[in-house]
Amino acid sequence: MPLANLFGSKGRLMLSALLISVVIFELAYCQKDGQEQRTTPGRKLSPNKPKLKKPADKGPRAVTAKPKIRAAAPGQTFLTQVLNRKTFKKVGETISVQTGGTLQLRCRGKPVQWNVPSYLEEDDDGRLRIVQHERYGVLTLVNTTGADTGEYTCYPMYCEDTDCRKDYGKAVKVFVFFPDPQELFVPSSDYYEVIQLRTNWPTVLPCQVTSPEATVTLHREFPPAEVKVDGTEISFNIKKGFTIHRPKPYHAGALYCVASLGNLRQSSTKYMLIYVNYPMAPPAPVIQASSSSVVVGENLRVSCTVVGEQDVIVEFTWKYPGQKIERPLYTQESTSPVGGGVARQQSQSVLLVDEVRDVDQGTYICTAQNLQGAKSVSTTVKVVPKAARKP
Ligand SMILES: *[C@@H]1O[C@H](CO)[C@@H](O)[C@H](O)[C@H]1NC(C)=O
């Protein structure tokens, strides 16, 4: 049971962390510049960071209506690649830069912020430099390698006095390939990667190639076979890798990508795909006590039942009055199929209280949890003295 408890609380933690980050993101996005700055990975790359102050509580600001704003008019965000001192090239969706060479991007805005592939942010080895000029920002990456392949984004900032915030609508992105003659795949630090395949949730196998010219195929390790990529069930995107759109149990197993270019043929990191029956909704438990009023010395059973999708694991946790005197918890858990057309199952946990005492009177709470969430239900049990029952 402690293990189940641990799992349950960990799951809840994960869920609440997710919720909290969504909330933070919303706040950041809507109005709180300070928070937005902190939650943005590209933050530390900003050179002359504008002094941030939280806006006074004036509600969401209608930016276009304020006169003091210095920002580019719509459609005026430009991202250019600086080829040499005099040559600038407006970038398209993707560009290729020779490995070992220098990537220089210039983005109009005063100021601008940049987002770079996370690996570059993590290992700051001095190859990346960001400078803000009067009217534009410049990102320079030297001694490039295939590992630098990825998305580079420029966010022009809206500024009002010293208060700046990102303008997400005007962000400009470019995907930069650094074709490496030795490494067709962006190197990974892991020999293999475990990926959860969740029912009906798209799953990405992020085998990223360093060259847009590479041909990439998907393979199963055992039995060895190439996996058919039809563009519907599984699709490939040169900037992302393979996506399994609606995972099914048969997609599970060890998969890897193979890239070929010229005479070179290389395999990616291995992906261990584990299928998880992912429920559509949190469980809906029903609680029932064998009796709402129990005589001292009799036995009490409180059952908590969930009927839900088949093969979805439900974890039960209990809170009961006897807990305060450390009365041990006895439960019986079971799962059984439910008849009828759609494949459903019943999961049940029964809390057993032997020889009820006064301390067992009170509220019994059952929490049922699956990967989508948790729900608690409760019932109250009254304990009556032996004599009271006899008229
Ligand atoms: C780039 O490579 C050159 C030659 O190997 C080296 O001298 C220089 O220090 C490197 N620059 C950075 C910023 O790593």
Coordinates of C-alpha atoms and ligand atoms in Angstrom, one line a residue:
M1 CA 0.0 0.0 0.0
P2 CA 2.8 2.5 0.7
L3 CA 3.9 1.9 -2.9
A4 CA 0.4 2.7 -4.2
N5 CA 0.3 5.8 -2.1
L6 CA 3.6 6.9 -3.4
F7 CA 2.5 6.4 -7.0
G8 CA -0.7 8.2 -6.3
S9 CA 0.9 11.3 -4.8
K10 CA 3.6 11.4 -7.5
G11 CA 0.9 11.3 -10.2
R12 CA -1.0 14.0 -8.5
L13 CA 2.2 16.1 -8.2
M14 CA 2.9 15.7 -11.8
L15 CA -0.6 16.8 -12.7
S16 CA -0.6 19.7 -10.4
A17 CA 2.8 20.8 -11.7
L18 CA 1.4 20.7 -15.1
L19 CA -1.6 22.8 -14.1
I20 CA 0.6 25.3 -12.3
S21 CA 2.8 25.7 -15.3
V22 CA -0.2 26.3 -17.5
V23 CA -1.4 28.9 -15.1
I24 CA 2.0 30.6 -15.0
F25 CA 2.2 30.5 -18.8
E26 CA -1.2 32.1 -19.0
L27 CA -0.3 34.8 -16.5
A28 CA 3.0 35.4 -18.3
Y29 CA 1.4 35.6 -21.6
C30 CA -1.4 37.9 -20.6
Q31 CA 0.2 40.5 -18.5
K32 CA 2.9 39.7 -16.0
D33 CA 6.1 40.5 -17.7
G34 CA 8.3 39.5 -14.8
Q35 CA 6.9 36.0 -14.7
E36 CA 7.0 35.6 -18.4
Q37 CA 10.7 36.4 -18.4
R38 CA 11.4 33.9 -15.7
T39 CA 9.6 31.0 -17.4
T40 CA 11.1 31.7 -20.8
P41 CA 14.1 29.5 -21.6
G42 CA 15.6 32.0 -23.9
R43 CA 15.7 34.5 -21.1
K44 CA 19.3 34.4 -20.1
L45 CA 20.3 35.0 -23.7
S46 CA 19.0 38.5 -23.7
P47 CA 22.0 40.8 -23.7
N48 CA 21.0 44.2 -22.4
K49 CA 18.1 43.0 -20.4
P50 CA 15.6 45.7 -20.2
K51 CA 14.7 46.6 -16.6
L52 CA 11.6 44.8 -15.8
K53 CA 8.9 46.0 -13.6
K54 CA 5.4 44.6 -13.1
P55 CA 2.9 46.8 -14.7
A56 CA 0.6 48.5 -12.2
D57 CA -2.7 46.9 -11.9
K58 CA -4.4 48.4 -14.9
G59 CA -5.6 45.2 -16.4
P60 CA -4.6 43.9 -19.8
R61 CA -3.2 46.7 -21.8
A62 CA -4.5 47.5 -25.2
V63 CA -1.0 48.0 -26.7
T64 CA -2.1 49.4 -30.0
A65 CA -4.0 52.2 -28.3
K66 CA -1.0 53.6 -26.4
P67 CA 1.1 56.3 -28.0
K68 CA 4.4 55.7 -26.3
I69 CA 5.0 52.2 -27.8
R70 CA 8.0 51.7 -29.9
A71 CA 7.4 48.6 -31.9
A72 CA 7.5 47.5 -35.5
A73 CA 4.3 47.8 -37.4
P74 CA 2.7 44.6 -38.4
G75 CA 4.5 42.5 -40.9
Q76 CA 7.7 44.4 -40.4
T77 CA 9.6 41.7 -38.4
F78 CA 12.5 40.6 -40.5
L79 CA 14.9 37.8 -39.8
T80 CA 17.9 37.8 -42.1
Q81 CA 21.0 35.7 -42.3
V82 CA 24.1 37.7 -42.4
L83 CA 26.4 36.1 -45.0
N84 CA 29.2 38.7 -44.8
R85 CA 29.6 42.3 -44.0
K86 CA 27.5 43.4 -47.0
T87 CA 25.2 40.5 -47.8
F88 CA 22.0 39.8 -46.0
K89 CA 19.6 37.1 -47.0
K90 CA 16.0 37.0 -45.8
V91 CA 15.5 33.6 -44.4
G92 CA 12.8 31.1 -45.3
E93 CA 11.5 28.3 -43.2
T94 CA 14.8 26.5 -43.2
I95 CA 18.4 27.3 -44.0
S96 CA 21.5 25.2 -44.1
V97 CA 24.8 26.4 -42.7
Q98 CA 28.1 24.5 -43.2
T99 CA 29.4 22.8 -40.1
G100 CA 32.4 24.6 -38.7
G101 CA 31.1 27.8 -40.1
T102 CA 29.3 30.7 -38.5
L103 CA 25.6 31.3 -38.2
Q104 CA 24.7 34.9 -38.0
L105 CA 21.1 36.0 -37.8
R106 CA 19.8 39.5 -37.6
C107 CA 16.4 40.3 -36.4
R108 CA 14.6 43.7 -36.4
G109 CA 13.3 45.0 -33.1
K110 CA 14.5 47.0 -30.2
P111 CA 15.1 45.0 -28.3
V112 CA 14.6 41.3 -29.4
Q113 CA 14.9 38.1 -27.5
W114 CA 16.1 34.8 -28.9
N115 CA 15.3 31.2 -28.4
V116 CA 17.8 28.6 -29.4
P117 CA 17.9 24.8 -29.3
S118 CA 17.9 23.8 -25.6
Y119 CA 21.3 22.0 -25.8
L120 CA 22.9 25.3 -26.7
E121 CA 21.3 27.0 -23.8
E122 CA 22.5 24.4 -21.4
D123 CA 26.1 24.2 -22.4
D124 CA 27.2 27.7 -22.7
D125 CA 30.7 27.1 -24.2
G126 CA 31.2 30.6 -25.5
R127 CA 30.3 29.9 -29.1
L128 CA 27.0 31.8 -28.9
R129 CA 26.9 35.5 -28.7
I130 CA 23.9 37.8 -28.7
V131 CA 24.2 41.5 -29.2
Q132 CA 21.5 44.2 -29.3
H133 CA 22.0 47.1 -31.6
E134 CA 19.9 50.2 -31.9
R135 CA 17.3 48.8 -34.2
Y136 CA 18.0 45.0 -34.3
G137 CA 19.5 42.1 -32.5
V138 CA 22.3 39.9 -33.8
L139 CA 22.8 36.2 -32.9
T140 CA 26.2 34.7 -33.8
L141 CA 27.1 31.1 -33.4
V142 CA 30.6 30.1 -34.3
N143 CA 32.5 26.8 -34.8
T144 CA 29.1 25.1 -35.5
T145 CA 28.5 21.4 -35.4
G146 CA 25.6 19.2 -36.5
A147 CA 24.4 19.2 -32.9
D148 CA 23.4 22.9 -33.3
T149 CA 20.7 21.9 -35.7
G150 CA 17.3 23.1 -34.6
E151 CA 14.9 26.0 -34.3
Y152 CA 16.1 29.6 -33.8
T153 CA 13.4 32.1 -32.9
C154 CA 13.5 35.8 -32.6
Y155 CA 10.9 37.6 -30.4
P156 CA 10.6 41.3 -31.0
M157 CA 9.7 43.0 -27.7
Y158 CA 7.1 45.6 -27.0
C159 CA 8.4 48.2 -24.7
E160 CA 6.7 50.9 -22.8
D161 CA 9.2 52.9 -20.8
T162 CA 11.3 50.3 -19.1
D163 CA 8.6 47.7 -19.3
C164 CA 9.1 45.1 -22.0
R165 CA 7.3 42.0 -23.1
K166 CA 7.6 39.4 -25.8
D167 CA 5.3 39.8 -28.8
Y168 CA 4.5 36.2 -29.5
G169 CA 2.5 37.1 -32.6
K170 CA 5.5 38.6 -34.3
A171 CA 8.0 35.8 -33.4
V172 CA 10.0 34.7 -36.4
K173 CA 11.5 31.3 -36.6
V174 CA 14.0 29.6 -38.8
F175 CA 15.0 26.0 -38.7
V176 CA 18.8 25.8 -39.2
F177 CA 20.5 22.6 -40.4
F178 CA 24.2 22.1 -40.0
P179 CA 24.9 19.2 -42.4
D180 CA 27.6 17.3 -40.8
P181 CA 29.5 15.0 -43.2
Q182 CA 30.2 12.5 -40.3
E183 CA 27.0 12.7 -38.3
L184 CA 23.7 12.4 -40.1
F185 CA 21.7 12.5 -36.8
V186 CA 21.9 15.2 -34.2
P187 CA 23.9 13.4 -31.5
S188 CA 22.0 12.3 -28.4
S189 CA 23.7 11.7 -25.0
D190 CA 21.5 8.6 -24.4
Y191 CA 22.0 5.2 -25.9
Y192 CA 18.3 4.7 -25.9
E193 CA 15.3 6.7 -25.0
V194 CA 12.1 5.4 -23.4
I195 CA 8.9 6.9 -24.8
Q196 CA 5.4 6.3 -23.6
L197 CA 2.8 5.6 -26.2
R198 CA -0.5 6.8 -24.9
T199 CA -3.7 5.8 -26.4
N200 CA -4.8 8.4 -28.9
W201 CA -2.0 10.9 -28.0
P202 CA 0.5 11.7 -30.8
T203 CA 4.0 10.4 -30.0
V204 CA 7.1 11.8 -31.6
L205 CA 10.3 9.9 -32.2
P206 CA 12.6 12.8 -32.3
C207 CA 15.3 11.5 -34.6
Q208 CA 16.6 14.8 -35.9
V209 CA 18.8 14.8 -39.0
T210 CA 21.5 17.4 -39.5
S211 CA 20.9 17.6 -43.3
P212 CA 17.7 18.3 -45.1
E213 CA 18.9 16.1 -47.9
A214 CA 19.1 12.9 -45.8
T215 CA 16.5 10.2 -46.5
V216 CA 15.1 8.9 -43.2
T217 CA 13.4 5.6 -42.6
L218 CA 11.9 4.0 -39.5
H219 CA 12.8 0.5 -38.4
R220 CA 11.8 -2.1 -35.9
E221 CA 14.5 -3.9 -34.1
F222 CA 12.7 -7.2 -33.5
P223 CA 11.5 -8.7 -35.7
P224 CA 13.8 -6.6 -37.9
A225 CA 11.7 -4.7 -40.4
E226 CA 11.2 -1.3 -41.9
V227 CA 8.1 0.4 -40.5
K228 CA 5.7 1.7 -43.1
V229 CA 5.3 5.4 -43.0
D230 CA 2.1 6.3 -44.8
G231 CA 1.7 9.9 -43.7
T232 CA -1.5 9.2 -41.9
E233 CA -0.9 6.6 -39.2
I234 CA 2.8 7.6 -39.0
S235 CA 4.2 10.6 -40.6
F236 CA 7.7 12.1 -41.0
N237 CA 8.8 15.7 -40.7
I238 CA 12.4 16.7 -41.4
K239 CA 12.3 19.2 -38.6
K240 CA 10.8 16.9 -36.0
G241 CA 11.2 13.2 -36.7
F242 CA 8.5 10.6 -36.9
T243 CA 5.0 11.1 -35.4
I244 CA 2.8 8.1 -34.5
H245 CA -0.6 9.9 -34.6
R246 CA -2.9 7.5 -32.7
P247 CA -0.7 4.9 -30.9
K248 CA -1.9 1.4 -30.7
P249 CA -0.5 -1.5 -28.6
Y250 CA 1.2 -3.0 -31.8
H251 CA 3.3 0.2 -32.2
A252 CA 5.2 -0.7 -29.0
G253 CA 8.8 -2.1 -29.1
A254 CA 12.3 -1.0 -29.9
L255 CA 12.4 1.3 -32.9
Y256 CA 15.1 3.4 -34.5
C257 CA 15.6 5.7 -37.5
V258 CA 18.1 5.2 -40.3
A259 CA 19.4 8.1 -42.3
S260 CA 21.1 7.8 -45.7
L261 CA 22.9 10.5 -47.6
G262 CA 25.4 9.6 -50.4
N263 CA 27.4 6.7 -49.2
L264 CA 26.6 7.3 -45.6
R265 CA 24.0 5.3 -43.7
Q266 CA 23.6 5.7 -40.0
S267 CA 21.2 4.6 -37.3
S268 CA 19.7 6.9 -34.6
T269 CA 19.4 6.4 -30.9
K270 CA 17.0 3.6 -30.1
Y271 CA 13.5 4.4 -28.9
M272 CA 11.9 2.0 -26.5
L273 CA 8.2 2.5 -27.0
I274 CA 6.0 1.5 -24.2
Y275 CA 2.3 1.4 -24.6
V276 CA 0.2 2.8 -21.9
N277 CA -3.5 2.5 -21.8
Y278 CA -4.3 6.1 -21.3
P279 CA -7.8 6.8 -19.9
M280 CA -10.1 9.4 -21.5
A281 CA -11.1 10.8 -18.2
P282 CA -10.4 10.7 -14.4
P283 CA -12.2 7.8 -12.6
A284 CA -15.7 8.3 -11.2
P285 CA -15.7 6.3 -7.9
V286 CA -18.8 5.2 -6.0
I287 CA -18.4 4.6 -2.3
Q288 CA -20.7 2.4 -0.2
A289 CA -20.5 1.3 3.4
S290 CA -22.0 -2.1 4.4
S291 CA -24.1 -0.1 6.9
S292 CA -24.3 3.6 7.8
S293 CA -24.7 2.6 11.4
V294 CA -22.6 -0.2 13.0
V295 CA -22.8 -1.7 16.4
V296 CA -19.6 -1.8 18.4
G297 CA -17.9 -5.1 17.9
E298 CA -19.4 -5.8 14.5
N299 CA -17.5 -5.7 11.2
L300 CA -17.7 -2.9 8.7
R301 CA -16.9 -3.0 5.0
V302 CA -16.6 0.1 2.9
S303 CA -16.3 -0.4 -0.8
C304 CA -15.1 2.0 -3.4
T305 CA -15.9 1.1 -7.0
V306 CA -14.9 2.4 -10.4
V307 CA -16.3 1.3 -13.7
G308 CA -14.1 2.4 -16.5
E309 CA -12.1 1.6 -19.6
Q310 CA -10.5 -1.8 -19.8
D311 CA -6.8 -2.1 -18.9
V312 CA -6.7 1.3 -17.3
I313 CA -5.1 1.0 -13.9
V314 CA -6.9 2.7 -11.0
E315 CA -5.1 3.4 -7.8
F316 CA -7.1 3.7 -4.6
T317 CA -6.2 5.5 -1.4
W318 CA -8.2 5.7 1.8
K319 CA -8.7 8.2 4.6
Y320 CA -10.6 6.8 7.6
P321 CA -11.4 7.7 11.2
G322 CA -9.2 4.9 12.7
Q323 CA -6.1 6.4 11.1
K324 CA -5.7 8.9 14.0
I325 CA -5.1 6.0 16.4
E326 CA -3.0 4.2 13.7
R327 CA -5.5 1.5 13.2
P328 CA -4.0 -0.6 10.4
L329 CA -5.6 -0.4 7.0
Y330 CA -6.9 -3.7 5.5
T331 CA -8.1 -3.5 2.0
Q332 CA -9.0 -6.0 -0.7
E333 CA -8.5 -4.8 -4.2
S334 CA -9.9 -6.5 -7.3
T335 CA -10.5 -5.9 -11.0
S336 CA -13.1 -7.7 -13.1
P337 CA -14.5 -7.3 -16.5
V338 CA -18.0 -5.8 -16.9
G339 CA -20.3 -7.5 -19.3
G340 CA -22.0 -5.7 -22.2
G341 CA -20.9 -4.4 -25.6
V342 CA -18.0 -2.0 -24.9
A343 CA -15.0 -3.5 -23.1
R344 CA -15.2 -2.1 -19.6
Q345 CA -13.8 -3.1 -16.3
Q346 CA -14.7 -2.7 -12.7
S347 CA -12.0 -1.9 -10.2
Q348 CA -12.8 -2.1 -6.6
S349 CA -11.1 -1.5 -3.2
V350 CA -12.8 -2.7 -0.1
L351 CA -11.8 -1.3 3.3
L352 CA -12.3 -3.8 6.1
V353 CA -12.8 -2.7 9.7
D354 CA -13.0 -5.6 12.1
E355 CA -14.7 -5.3 15.4
V356 CA -15.7 -1.7 15.1
R357 CA -14.9 0.6 18.0
D358 CA -16.0 4.1 18.8
V359 CA -13.0 5.6 17.1
D360 CA -14.2 4.1 13.8
Q361 CA -17.1 6.5 13.7
G362 CA -16.8 9.3 11.1
T363 CA -16.1 10.0 7.5
Y364 CA -14.5 7.4 5.1
I365 CA -12.9 9.0 2.1
C366 CA -11.8 7.0 -1.0
T367 CA -9.7 8.6 -3.7
A368 CA -9.4 6.9 -7.0
Q369 CA -6.7 7.9 -9.4
N370 CA -5.7 7.1 -13.0
L371 CA -3.3 8.8 -15.4
Q372 CA -5.9 11.5 -16.1
G373 CA -6.6 12.6 -12.6
A374 CA -8.2 11.7 -9.3
K375 CA -11.5 11.9 -7.6
S376 CA -12.5 11.5 -4.0
V377 CA -15.8 10.3 -2.6
S378 CA -16.9 10.0 1.0
T379 CA -19.5 8.4 3.3
T380 CA -20.2 8.7 7.0
V381 CA -20.5 5.8 9.3
K382 CA -22.1 6.0 12.8
V383 CA -21.0 3.7 15.6
V384 CA -23.7 2.8 18.1
P385 CA -23.2 1.1 21.5
K386 CA -24.2 -2.5 21.9
A387 CA -27.0 -1.8 24.3
A388 CA -28.6 0.9 22.2
R389 CA -29.8 -1.6 19.6
K390 CA -31.7 -3.8 22.0
P391 CA -35.0 -2.3 22.8
Ligands
LIG1 C1 36.6 28.3 -32.7 O1 37.6 27.5 -33.3 C2 38.8 28.1 -33.4 C3 39.8 27.2 -34.1 O2 39.7 25.9 -33.6 C4 39.4 28.4 -32.0 O3 40.6 29.1 -32.0 C5 38.4 29.4 -31.3 O4 38.8 29.6 -30.0 C6 37.0 28.8 -31.3 N1 36.0 29.8 -30.8 C7 35.2 29.5 -29.8 C8 34.4 30.7 -29.4 O5 35.0 28.4 -29.3

